[in-house]
Each structure stands twice: as structure tokens, then as C-alpha cells.
PDB file of C-alpha atoms in Angstrom:
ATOM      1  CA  UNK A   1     -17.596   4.812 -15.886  1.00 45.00           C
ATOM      2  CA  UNK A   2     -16.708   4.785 -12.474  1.00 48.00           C
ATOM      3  CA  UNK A   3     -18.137   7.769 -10.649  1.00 48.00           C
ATOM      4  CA  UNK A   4     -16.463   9.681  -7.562  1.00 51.00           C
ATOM      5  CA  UNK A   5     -18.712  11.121  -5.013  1.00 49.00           C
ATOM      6  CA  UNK A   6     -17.002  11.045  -2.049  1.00 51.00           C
ATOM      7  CA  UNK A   7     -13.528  10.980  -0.480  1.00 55.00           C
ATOM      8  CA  UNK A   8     -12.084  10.598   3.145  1.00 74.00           C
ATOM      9  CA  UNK A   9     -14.917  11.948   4.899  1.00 84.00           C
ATOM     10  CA  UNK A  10     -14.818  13.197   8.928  1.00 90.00           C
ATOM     11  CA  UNK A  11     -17.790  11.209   9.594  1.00 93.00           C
ATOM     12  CA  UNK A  12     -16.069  11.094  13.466  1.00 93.00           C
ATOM     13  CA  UNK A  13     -17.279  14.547  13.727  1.00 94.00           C
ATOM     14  CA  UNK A  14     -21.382  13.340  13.490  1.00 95.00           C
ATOM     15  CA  UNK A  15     -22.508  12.850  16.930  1.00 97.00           C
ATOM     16  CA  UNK A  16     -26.258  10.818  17.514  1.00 98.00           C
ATOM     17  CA  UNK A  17     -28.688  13.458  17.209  1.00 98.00           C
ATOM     18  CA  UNK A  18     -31.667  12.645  19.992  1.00 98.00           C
ATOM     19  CA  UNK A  19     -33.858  15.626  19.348  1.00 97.00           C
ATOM     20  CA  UNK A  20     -33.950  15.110  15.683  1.00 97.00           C
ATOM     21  CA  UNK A  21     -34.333  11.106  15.963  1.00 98.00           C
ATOM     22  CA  UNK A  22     -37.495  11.615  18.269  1.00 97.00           C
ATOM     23  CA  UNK A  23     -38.960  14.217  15.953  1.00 96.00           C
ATOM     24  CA  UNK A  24     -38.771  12.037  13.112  1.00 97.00           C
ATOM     25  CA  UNK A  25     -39.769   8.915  15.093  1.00 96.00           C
ATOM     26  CA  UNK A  26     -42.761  11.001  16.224  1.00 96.00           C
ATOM     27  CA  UNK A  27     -43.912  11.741  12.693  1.00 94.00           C
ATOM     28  CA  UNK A  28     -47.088   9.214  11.467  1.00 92.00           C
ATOM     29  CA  UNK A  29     -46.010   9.384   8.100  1.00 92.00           C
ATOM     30  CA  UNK A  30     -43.136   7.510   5.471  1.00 95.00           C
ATOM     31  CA  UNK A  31     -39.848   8.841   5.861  1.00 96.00           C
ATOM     32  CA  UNK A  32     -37.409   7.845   3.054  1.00 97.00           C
ATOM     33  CA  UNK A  33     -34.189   9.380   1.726  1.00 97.00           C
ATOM     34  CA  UNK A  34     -33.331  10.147  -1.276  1.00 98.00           C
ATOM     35  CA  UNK A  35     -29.254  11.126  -1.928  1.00 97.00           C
ATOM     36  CA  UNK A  36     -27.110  11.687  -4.728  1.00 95.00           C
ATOM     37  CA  UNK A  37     -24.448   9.975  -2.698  1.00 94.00           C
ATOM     38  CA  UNK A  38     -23.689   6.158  -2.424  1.00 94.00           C
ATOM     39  CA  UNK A  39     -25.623   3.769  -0.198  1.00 94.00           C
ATOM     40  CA  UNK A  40     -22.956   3.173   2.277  1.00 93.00           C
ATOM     41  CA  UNK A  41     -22.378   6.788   2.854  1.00 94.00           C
ATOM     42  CA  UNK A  42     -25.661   7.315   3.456  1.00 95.00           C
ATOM     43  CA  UNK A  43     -26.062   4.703   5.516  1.00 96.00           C
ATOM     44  CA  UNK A  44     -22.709   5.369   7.716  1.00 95.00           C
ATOM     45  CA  UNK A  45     -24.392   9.083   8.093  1.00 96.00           C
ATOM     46  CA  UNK A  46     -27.717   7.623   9.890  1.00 97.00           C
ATOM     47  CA  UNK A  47     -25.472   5.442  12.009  1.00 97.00           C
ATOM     48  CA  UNK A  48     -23.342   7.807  12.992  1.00 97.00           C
ATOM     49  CA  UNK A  49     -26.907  10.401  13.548  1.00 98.00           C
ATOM     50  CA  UNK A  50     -28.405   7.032  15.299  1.00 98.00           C
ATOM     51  CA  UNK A  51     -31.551   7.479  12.984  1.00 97.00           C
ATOM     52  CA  UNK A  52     -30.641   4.378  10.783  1.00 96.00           C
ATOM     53  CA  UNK A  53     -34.283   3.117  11.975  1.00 96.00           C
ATOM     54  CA  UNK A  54     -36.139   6.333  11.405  1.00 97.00           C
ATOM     55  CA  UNK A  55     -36.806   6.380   7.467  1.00 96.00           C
ATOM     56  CA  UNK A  56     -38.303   3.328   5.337  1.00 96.00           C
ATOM     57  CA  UNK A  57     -35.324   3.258   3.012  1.00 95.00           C
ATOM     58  CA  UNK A  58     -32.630   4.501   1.205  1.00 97.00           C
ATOM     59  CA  UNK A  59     -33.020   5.700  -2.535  1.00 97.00           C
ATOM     60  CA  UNK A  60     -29.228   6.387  -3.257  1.00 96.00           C
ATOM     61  CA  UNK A  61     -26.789   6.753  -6.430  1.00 95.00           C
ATOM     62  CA  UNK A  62     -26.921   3.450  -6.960  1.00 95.00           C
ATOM     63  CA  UNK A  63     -30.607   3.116  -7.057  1.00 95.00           C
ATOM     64  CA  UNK A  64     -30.894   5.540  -9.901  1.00 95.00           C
ATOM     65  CA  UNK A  65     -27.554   4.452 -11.551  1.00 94.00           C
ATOM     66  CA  UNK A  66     -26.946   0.928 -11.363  1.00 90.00           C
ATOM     67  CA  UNK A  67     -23.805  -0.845 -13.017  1.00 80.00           C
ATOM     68  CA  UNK A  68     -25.668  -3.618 -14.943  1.00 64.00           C
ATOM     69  CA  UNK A  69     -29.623  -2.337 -15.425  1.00 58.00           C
ATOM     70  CA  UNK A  70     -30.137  -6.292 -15.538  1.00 56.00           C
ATOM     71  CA  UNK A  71     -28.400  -6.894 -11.994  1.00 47.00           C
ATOM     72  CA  UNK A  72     -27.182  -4.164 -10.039  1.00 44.00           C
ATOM     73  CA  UNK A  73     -25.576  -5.702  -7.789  1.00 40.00           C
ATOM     74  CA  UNK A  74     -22.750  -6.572  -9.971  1.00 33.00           C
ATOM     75  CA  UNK A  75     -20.276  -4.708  -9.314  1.00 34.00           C
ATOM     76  CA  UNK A  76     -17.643  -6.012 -10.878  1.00 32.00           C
ATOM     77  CA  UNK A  77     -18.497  -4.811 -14.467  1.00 33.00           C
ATOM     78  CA  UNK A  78     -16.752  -1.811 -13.565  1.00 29.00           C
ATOM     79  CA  UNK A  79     -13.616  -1.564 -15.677  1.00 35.00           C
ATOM     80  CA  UNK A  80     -10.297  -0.352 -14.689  1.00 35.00           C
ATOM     81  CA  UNK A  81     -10.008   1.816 -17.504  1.00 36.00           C
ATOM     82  CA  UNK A  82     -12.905   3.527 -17.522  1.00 37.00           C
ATOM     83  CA  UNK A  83     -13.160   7.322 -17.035  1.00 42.00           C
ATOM     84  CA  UNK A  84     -13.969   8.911 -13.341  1.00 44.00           C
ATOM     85  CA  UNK A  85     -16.878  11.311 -13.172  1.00 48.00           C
ATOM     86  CA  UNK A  86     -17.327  14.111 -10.542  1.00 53.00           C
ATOM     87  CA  UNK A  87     -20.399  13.950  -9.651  1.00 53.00           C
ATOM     88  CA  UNK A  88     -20.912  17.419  -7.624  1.00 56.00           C
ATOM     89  CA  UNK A  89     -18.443  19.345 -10.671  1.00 59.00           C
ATOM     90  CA  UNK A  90     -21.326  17.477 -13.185  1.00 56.00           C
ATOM     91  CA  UNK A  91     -24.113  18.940 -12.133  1.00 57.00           C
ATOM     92  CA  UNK A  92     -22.823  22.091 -11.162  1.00 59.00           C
ATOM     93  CA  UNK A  93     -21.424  22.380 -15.063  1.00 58.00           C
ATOM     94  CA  UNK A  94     -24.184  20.928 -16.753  1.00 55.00           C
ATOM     95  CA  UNK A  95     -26.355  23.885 -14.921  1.00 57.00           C
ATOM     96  CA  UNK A  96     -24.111  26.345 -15.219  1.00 57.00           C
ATOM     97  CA  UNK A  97     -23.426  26.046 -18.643  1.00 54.00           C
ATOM     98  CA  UNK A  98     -24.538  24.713 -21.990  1.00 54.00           C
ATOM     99  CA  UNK A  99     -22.413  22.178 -21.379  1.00 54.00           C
ATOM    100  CA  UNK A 100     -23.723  18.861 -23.710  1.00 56.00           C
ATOM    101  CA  UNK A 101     -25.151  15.747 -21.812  1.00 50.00           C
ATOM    102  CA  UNK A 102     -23.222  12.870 -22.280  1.00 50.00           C
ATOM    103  CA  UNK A 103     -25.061   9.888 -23.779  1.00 47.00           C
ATOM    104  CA  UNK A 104     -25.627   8.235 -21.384  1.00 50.00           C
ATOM    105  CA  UNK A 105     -26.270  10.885 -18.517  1.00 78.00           C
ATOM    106  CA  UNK A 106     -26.188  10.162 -15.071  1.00 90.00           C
ATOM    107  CA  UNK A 107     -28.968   9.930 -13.268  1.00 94.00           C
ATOM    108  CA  UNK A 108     -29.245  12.329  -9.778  1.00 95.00           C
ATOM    109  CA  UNK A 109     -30.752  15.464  -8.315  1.00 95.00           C
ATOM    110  CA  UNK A 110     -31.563  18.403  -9.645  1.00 95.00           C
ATOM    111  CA  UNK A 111     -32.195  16.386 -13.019  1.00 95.00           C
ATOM    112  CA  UNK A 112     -35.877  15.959 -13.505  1.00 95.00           C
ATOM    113  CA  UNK A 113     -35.231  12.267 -14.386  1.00 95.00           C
ATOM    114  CA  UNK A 114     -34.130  11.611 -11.050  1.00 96.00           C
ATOM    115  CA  UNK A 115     -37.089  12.996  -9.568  1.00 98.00           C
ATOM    116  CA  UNK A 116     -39.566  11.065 -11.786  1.00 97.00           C
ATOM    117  CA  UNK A 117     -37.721   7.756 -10.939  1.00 97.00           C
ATOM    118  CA  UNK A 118     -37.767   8.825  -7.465  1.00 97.00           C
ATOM    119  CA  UNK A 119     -41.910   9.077  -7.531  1.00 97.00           C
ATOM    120  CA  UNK A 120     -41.905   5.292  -9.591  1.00 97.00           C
ATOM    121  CA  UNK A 121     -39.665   3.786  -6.703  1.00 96.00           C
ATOM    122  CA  UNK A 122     -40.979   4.693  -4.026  1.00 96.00           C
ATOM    123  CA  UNK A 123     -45.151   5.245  -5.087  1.00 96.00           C
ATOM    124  CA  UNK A 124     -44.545   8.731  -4.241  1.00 94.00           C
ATOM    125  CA  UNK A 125     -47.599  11.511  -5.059  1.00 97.00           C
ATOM    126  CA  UNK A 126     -45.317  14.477  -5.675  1.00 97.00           C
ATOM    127  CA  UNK A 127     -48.805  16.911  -4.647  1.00 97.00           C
ATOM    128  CA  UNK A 128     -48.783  14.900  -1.184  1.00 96.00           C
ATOM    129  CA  UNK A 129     -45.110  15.055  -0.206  1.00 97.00           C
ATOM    130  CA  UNK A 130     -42.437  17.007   1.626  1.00 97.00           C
ATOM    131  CA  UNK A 131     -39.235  17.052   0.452  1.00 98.00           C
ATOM    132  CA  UNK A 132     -36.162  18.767   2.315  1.00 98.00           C
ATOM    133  CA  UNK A 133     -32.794  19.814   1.037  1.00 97.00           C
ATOM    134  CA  UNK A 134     -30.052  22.242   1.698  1.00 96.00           C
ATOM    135  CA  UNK A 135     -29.628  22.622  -1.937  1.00 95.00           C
ATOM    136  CA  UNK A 136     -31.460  25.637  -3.726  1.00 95.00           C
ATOM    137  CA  UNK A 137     -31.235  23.454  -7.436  1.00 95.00           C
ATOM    138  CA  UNK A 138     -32.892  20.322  -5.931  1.00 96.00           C
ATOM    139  CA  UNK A 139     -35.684  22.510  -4.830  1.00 97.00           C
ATOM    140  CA  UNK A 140     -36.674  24.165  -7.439  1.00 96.00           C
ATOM    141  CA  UNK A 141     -36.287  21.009  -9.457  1.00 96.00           C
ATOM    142  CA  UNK A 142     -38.857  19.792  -6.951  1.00 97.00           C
ATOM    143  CA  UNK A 143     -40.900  22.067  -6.741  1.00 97.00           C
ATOM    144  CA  UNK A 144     -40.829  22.414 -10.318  1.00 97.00           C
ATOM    145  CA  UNK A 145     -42.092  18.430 -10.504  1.00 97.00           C
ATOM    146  CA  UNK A 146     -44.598  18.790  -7.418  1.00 97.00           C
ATOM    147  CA  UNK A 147     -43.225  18.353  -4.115  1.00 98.00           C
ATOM    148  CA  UNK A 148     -43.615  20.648  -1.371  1.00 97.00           C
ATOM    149  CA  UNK A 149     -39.994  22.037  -1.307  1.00 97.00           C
ATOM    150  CA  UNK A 150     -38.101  22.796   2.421  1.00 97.00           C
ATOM    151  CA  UNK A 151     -35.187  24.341   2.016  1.00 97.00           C
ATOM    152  CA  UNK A 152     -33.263  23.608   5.036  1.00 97.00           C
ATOM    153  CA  UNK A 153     -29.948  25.510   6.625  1.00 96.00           C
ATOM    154  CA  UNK A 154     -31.809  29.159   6.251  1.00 94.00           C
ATOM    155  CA  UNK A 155     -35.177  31.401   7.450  1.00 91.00           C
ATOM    156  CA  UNK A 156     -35.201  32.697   4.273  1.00 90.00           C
ATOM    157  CA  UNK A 157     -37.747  31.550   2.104  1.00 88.00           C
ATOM    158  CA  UNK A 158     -37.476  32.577  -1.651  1.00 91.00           C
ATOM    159  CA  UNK A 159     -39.102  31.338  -5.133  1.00 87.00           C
ATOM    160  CA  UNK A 160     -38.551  27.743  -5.205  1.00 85.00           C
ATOM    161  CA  UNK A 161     -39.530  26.798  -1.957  1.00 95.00           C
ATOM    162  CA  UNK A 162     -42.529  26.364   0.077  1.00 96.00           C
ATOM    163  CA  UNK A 163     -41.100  26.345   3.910  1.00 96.00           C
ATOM    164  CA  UNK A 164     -37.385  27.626   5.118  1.00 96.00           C
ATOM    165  CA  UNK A 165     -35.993  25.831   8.606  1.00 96.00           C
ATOM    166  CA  UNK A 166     -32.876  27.373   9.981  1.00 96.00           C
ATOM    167  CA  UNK A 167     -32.562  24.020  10.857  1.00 96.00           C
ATOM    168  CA  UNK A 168     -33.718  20.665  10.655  1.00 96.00           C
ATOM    169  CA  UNK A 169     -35.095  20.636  14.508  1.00 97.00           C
ATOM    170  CA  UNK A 170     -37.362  23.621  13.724  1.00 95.00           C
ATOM    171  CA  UNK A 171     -40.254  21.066  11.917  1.00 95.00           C
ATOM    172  CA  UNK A 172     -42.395  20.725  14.629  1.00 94.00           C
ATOM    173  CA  UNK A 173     -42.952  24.752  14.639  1.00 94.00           C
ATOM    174  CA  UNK A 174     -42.756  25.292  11.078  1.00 93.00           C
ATOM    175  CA  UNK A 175     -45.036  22.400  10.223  1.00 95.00           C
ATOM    176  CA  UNK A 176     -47.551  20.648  13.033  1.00 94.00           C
ATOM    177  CA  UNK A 177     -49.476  19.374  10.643  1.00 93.00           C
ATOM    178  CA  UNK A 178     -47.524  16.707  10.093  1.00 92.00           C
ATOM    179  CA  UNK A 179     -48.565  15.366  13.624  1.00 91.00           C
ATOM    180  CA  UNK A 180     -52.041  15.460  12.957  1.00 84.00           C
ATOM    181  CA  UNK A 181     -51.602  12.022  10.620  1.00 60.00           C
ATOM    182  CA  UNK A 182     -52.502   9.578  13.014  1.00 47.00           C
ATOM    183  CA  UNK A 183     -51.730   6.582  10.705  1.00 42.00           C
ATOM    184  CA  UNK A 184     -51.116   5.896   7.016  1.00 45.00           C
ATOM    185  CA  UNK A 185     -54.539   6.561   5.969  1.00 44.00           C
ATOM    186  CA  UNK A 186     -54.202   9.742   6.553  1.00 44.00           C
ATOM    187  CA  UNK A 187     -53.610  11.401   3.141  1.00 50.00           C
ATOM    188  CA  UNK A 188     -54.343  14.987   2.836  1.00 52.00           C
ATOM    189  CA  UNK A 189     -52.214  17.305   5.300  1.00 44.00           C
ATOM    190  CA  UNK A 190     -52.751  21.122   5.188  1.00 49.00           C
ATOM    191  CA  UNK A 191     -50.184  23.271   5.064  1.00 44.00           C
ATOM    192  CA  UNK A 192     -49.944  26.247   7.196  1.00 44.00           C
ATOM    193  CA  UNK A 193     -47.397  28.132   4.810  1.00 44.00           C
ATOM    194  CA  UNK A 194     -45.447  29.819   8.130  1.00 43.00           C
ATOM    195  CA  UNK A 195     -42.383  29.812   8.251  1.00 39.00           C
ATOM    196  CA  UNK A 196     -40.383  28.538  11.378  1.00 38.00           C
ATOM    197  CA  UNK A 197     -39.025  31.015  13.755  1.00 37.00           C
ATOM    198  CA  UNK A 198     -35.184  30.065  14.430  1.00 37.00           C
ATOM    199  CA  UNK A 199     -34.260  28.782  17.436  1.00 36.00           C
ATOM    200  CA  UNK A 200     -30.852  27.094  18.778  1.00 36.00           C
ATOM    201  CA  UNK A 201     -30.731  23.547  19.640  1.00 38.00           C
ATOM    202  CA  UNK A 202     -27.455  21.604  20.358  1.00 39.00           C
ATOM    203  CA  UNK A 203     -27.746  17.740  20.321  1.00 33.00           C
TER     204      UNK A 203
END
């Protein structure tokens, strides 16, 4: 199955992003993304952003979906022939709908799979970890599984999620805890449970 996530996309248009990259250098604590698109998307994205050396790594479509379960990296098992799968029109009908799961399902956000592989990957303790998303679905899948869910693009918090950033640059008001961790150690951050106040910042 070869699976289509992507197309031509303007990644001209992403400019480095200085405000953000020093917030998230600032933070004492792991950083890692997790993405239902491909690795080198994700990794043109943080180039483009200049924040390719902020997180700890990259847990990507591939991670959770490899080609050969007994090397991943071998990519050319992929037959010609074989059936293309939207990956966004997926999930979106799978949710929507009673639409049947294939057999052999694919594995990505807001699936609970994904999330659980996610937590075995990475050593991740859902109770002790922030995870932020513009999607509503991988939220509440989150939040559903553990995490403490920011739903970032809007102020508007709603069932689902803990925190709501207008935008991404707004974590330092909406969550200063997170610069109390001086160093890995540090293991159990309180959460205030405000919500950040929206302010305009052009990078």
C-alpha cells in the first residue's frame, strides 16, 4: 500500500521562527514530535522554522507504519501496483462514519494505537506530558489516553483540552511552569489551568 500524505507543498512560504526557537530552546524539558506526516516533511518543516535542533526526535508516519516490520528501512518492498491511501480522507472517514477498518489499519493520530506506540517509543508517562495540536480529534484522543491536551490556533478552550494558545508563542504565559524544571530530574510540574491571553507576535 503506498500511502499519500503530502503533495507539492509551499514550504518557501515558512520563514525561521526566532521567538518560538528560543522559547523552546529555553524549556528544561524533552521536546519530541510526533506527526502523521512523513519524516522528511517533517524534517524540511524544522529546517525551514530553523528549530531542527530544538526537539530530541522525530516520531513520524514511518515510525508507526513501517514497510517491512523486520527492516524499515526497506523501502523498496513497495509495489507498483499497490493501492494509494489518503491518509487525511482516512481518518476523517473512519471518524465520521462507520466506515470498516481495513485489516491491516494504518497506524496515526487520533487512533488510540498510535498514541500507545507513541508512549512505548519514546518512554513517555502520558500523566506527565504536554501534548500540542491544532487538531480537535488528536486531542481528545489524548486526552482521552492521558496527556495534558493544548489545543493550539484558538483561546477557546472546550472539553477535550486542558490549555488553548491562540498561538504557539503564547506558552510562556499560558504555562510558566514549564520553566521551573531546572533539569531532567525534575518530574512533577503543576499546572496552573489559565488559559493564555492572546497576543500578536510576528517572527
Amino acid at each position: 500500500m503506498i500511502v499519500f500524505v503530502h503533495g507539492r507543498l509551499p514550504y518557501a512560504m515558512l520563514k525561521p521562527d526566532p521567538v518560538l526557537r528560543n522559547l523552546l530552546l529555553s524549556i528544561p524539558i524533552r521536546k519530541i514530535i510526533f506527526t502523521n506526516a512523513d519524516k522528511n516533511h517533517a524534517v524540511r518543516v524544522l529546517n525551514r522554522l530553523g528549530l531542527e535542533d530544538c526537539v530530541e526526535g522525530i516520531i513520524c508516519f514511518e515510525t508507526l507504519n513501517p514497510i517491512n516490520k523486520e527492516n524499515p528501512s526497506a523501502a523498496d518492498d513497495i509495489k507498483p501496483d499497490t493501492a494509494i491511501l489518503d491518509i487525511n480522507g482516512y481518518c476523517s472517514a473512519v471518524l465520521d462514519s462507520e466506515l470498516k477498518l481495513p485489516s491491516t489499519p494504518v497506524v496515526c493520530k487520533p487512533f488510540e494505537n498510535a498514541f500507545e506506540q507513541v508512549f512505548k517509543i519514546a518512554k513517555i508517562n502520558p500523566q506527565k506530558t504536554l501534548f500540542f495540536d491544532d487538531s480537535i480529534r488528536n486531542l481528545q484522543t489524548g486526552k482521552k489516553m492521558g496527556l495534558h491536551a493544548v489545543w493550539v490556533g484558538t483561546s477557546h478552550r472546550t472539553d477535550g483540552v486542558d490549555y488553548a494558545l491562540e498561538s504557539i508563542h503564547n506558552i510562556r504565559e499560558a504555562l510558566p511552569e514549564l520553566w521551573e524544571a531546572t533539569d531532567e530530574k525534575t518530574k512533577n510540574i503543576r499546572y496552573s489551568g489559565k488559559i493564555s491571553i492572546e497576543t500578536t507576535v510576528r517572527a
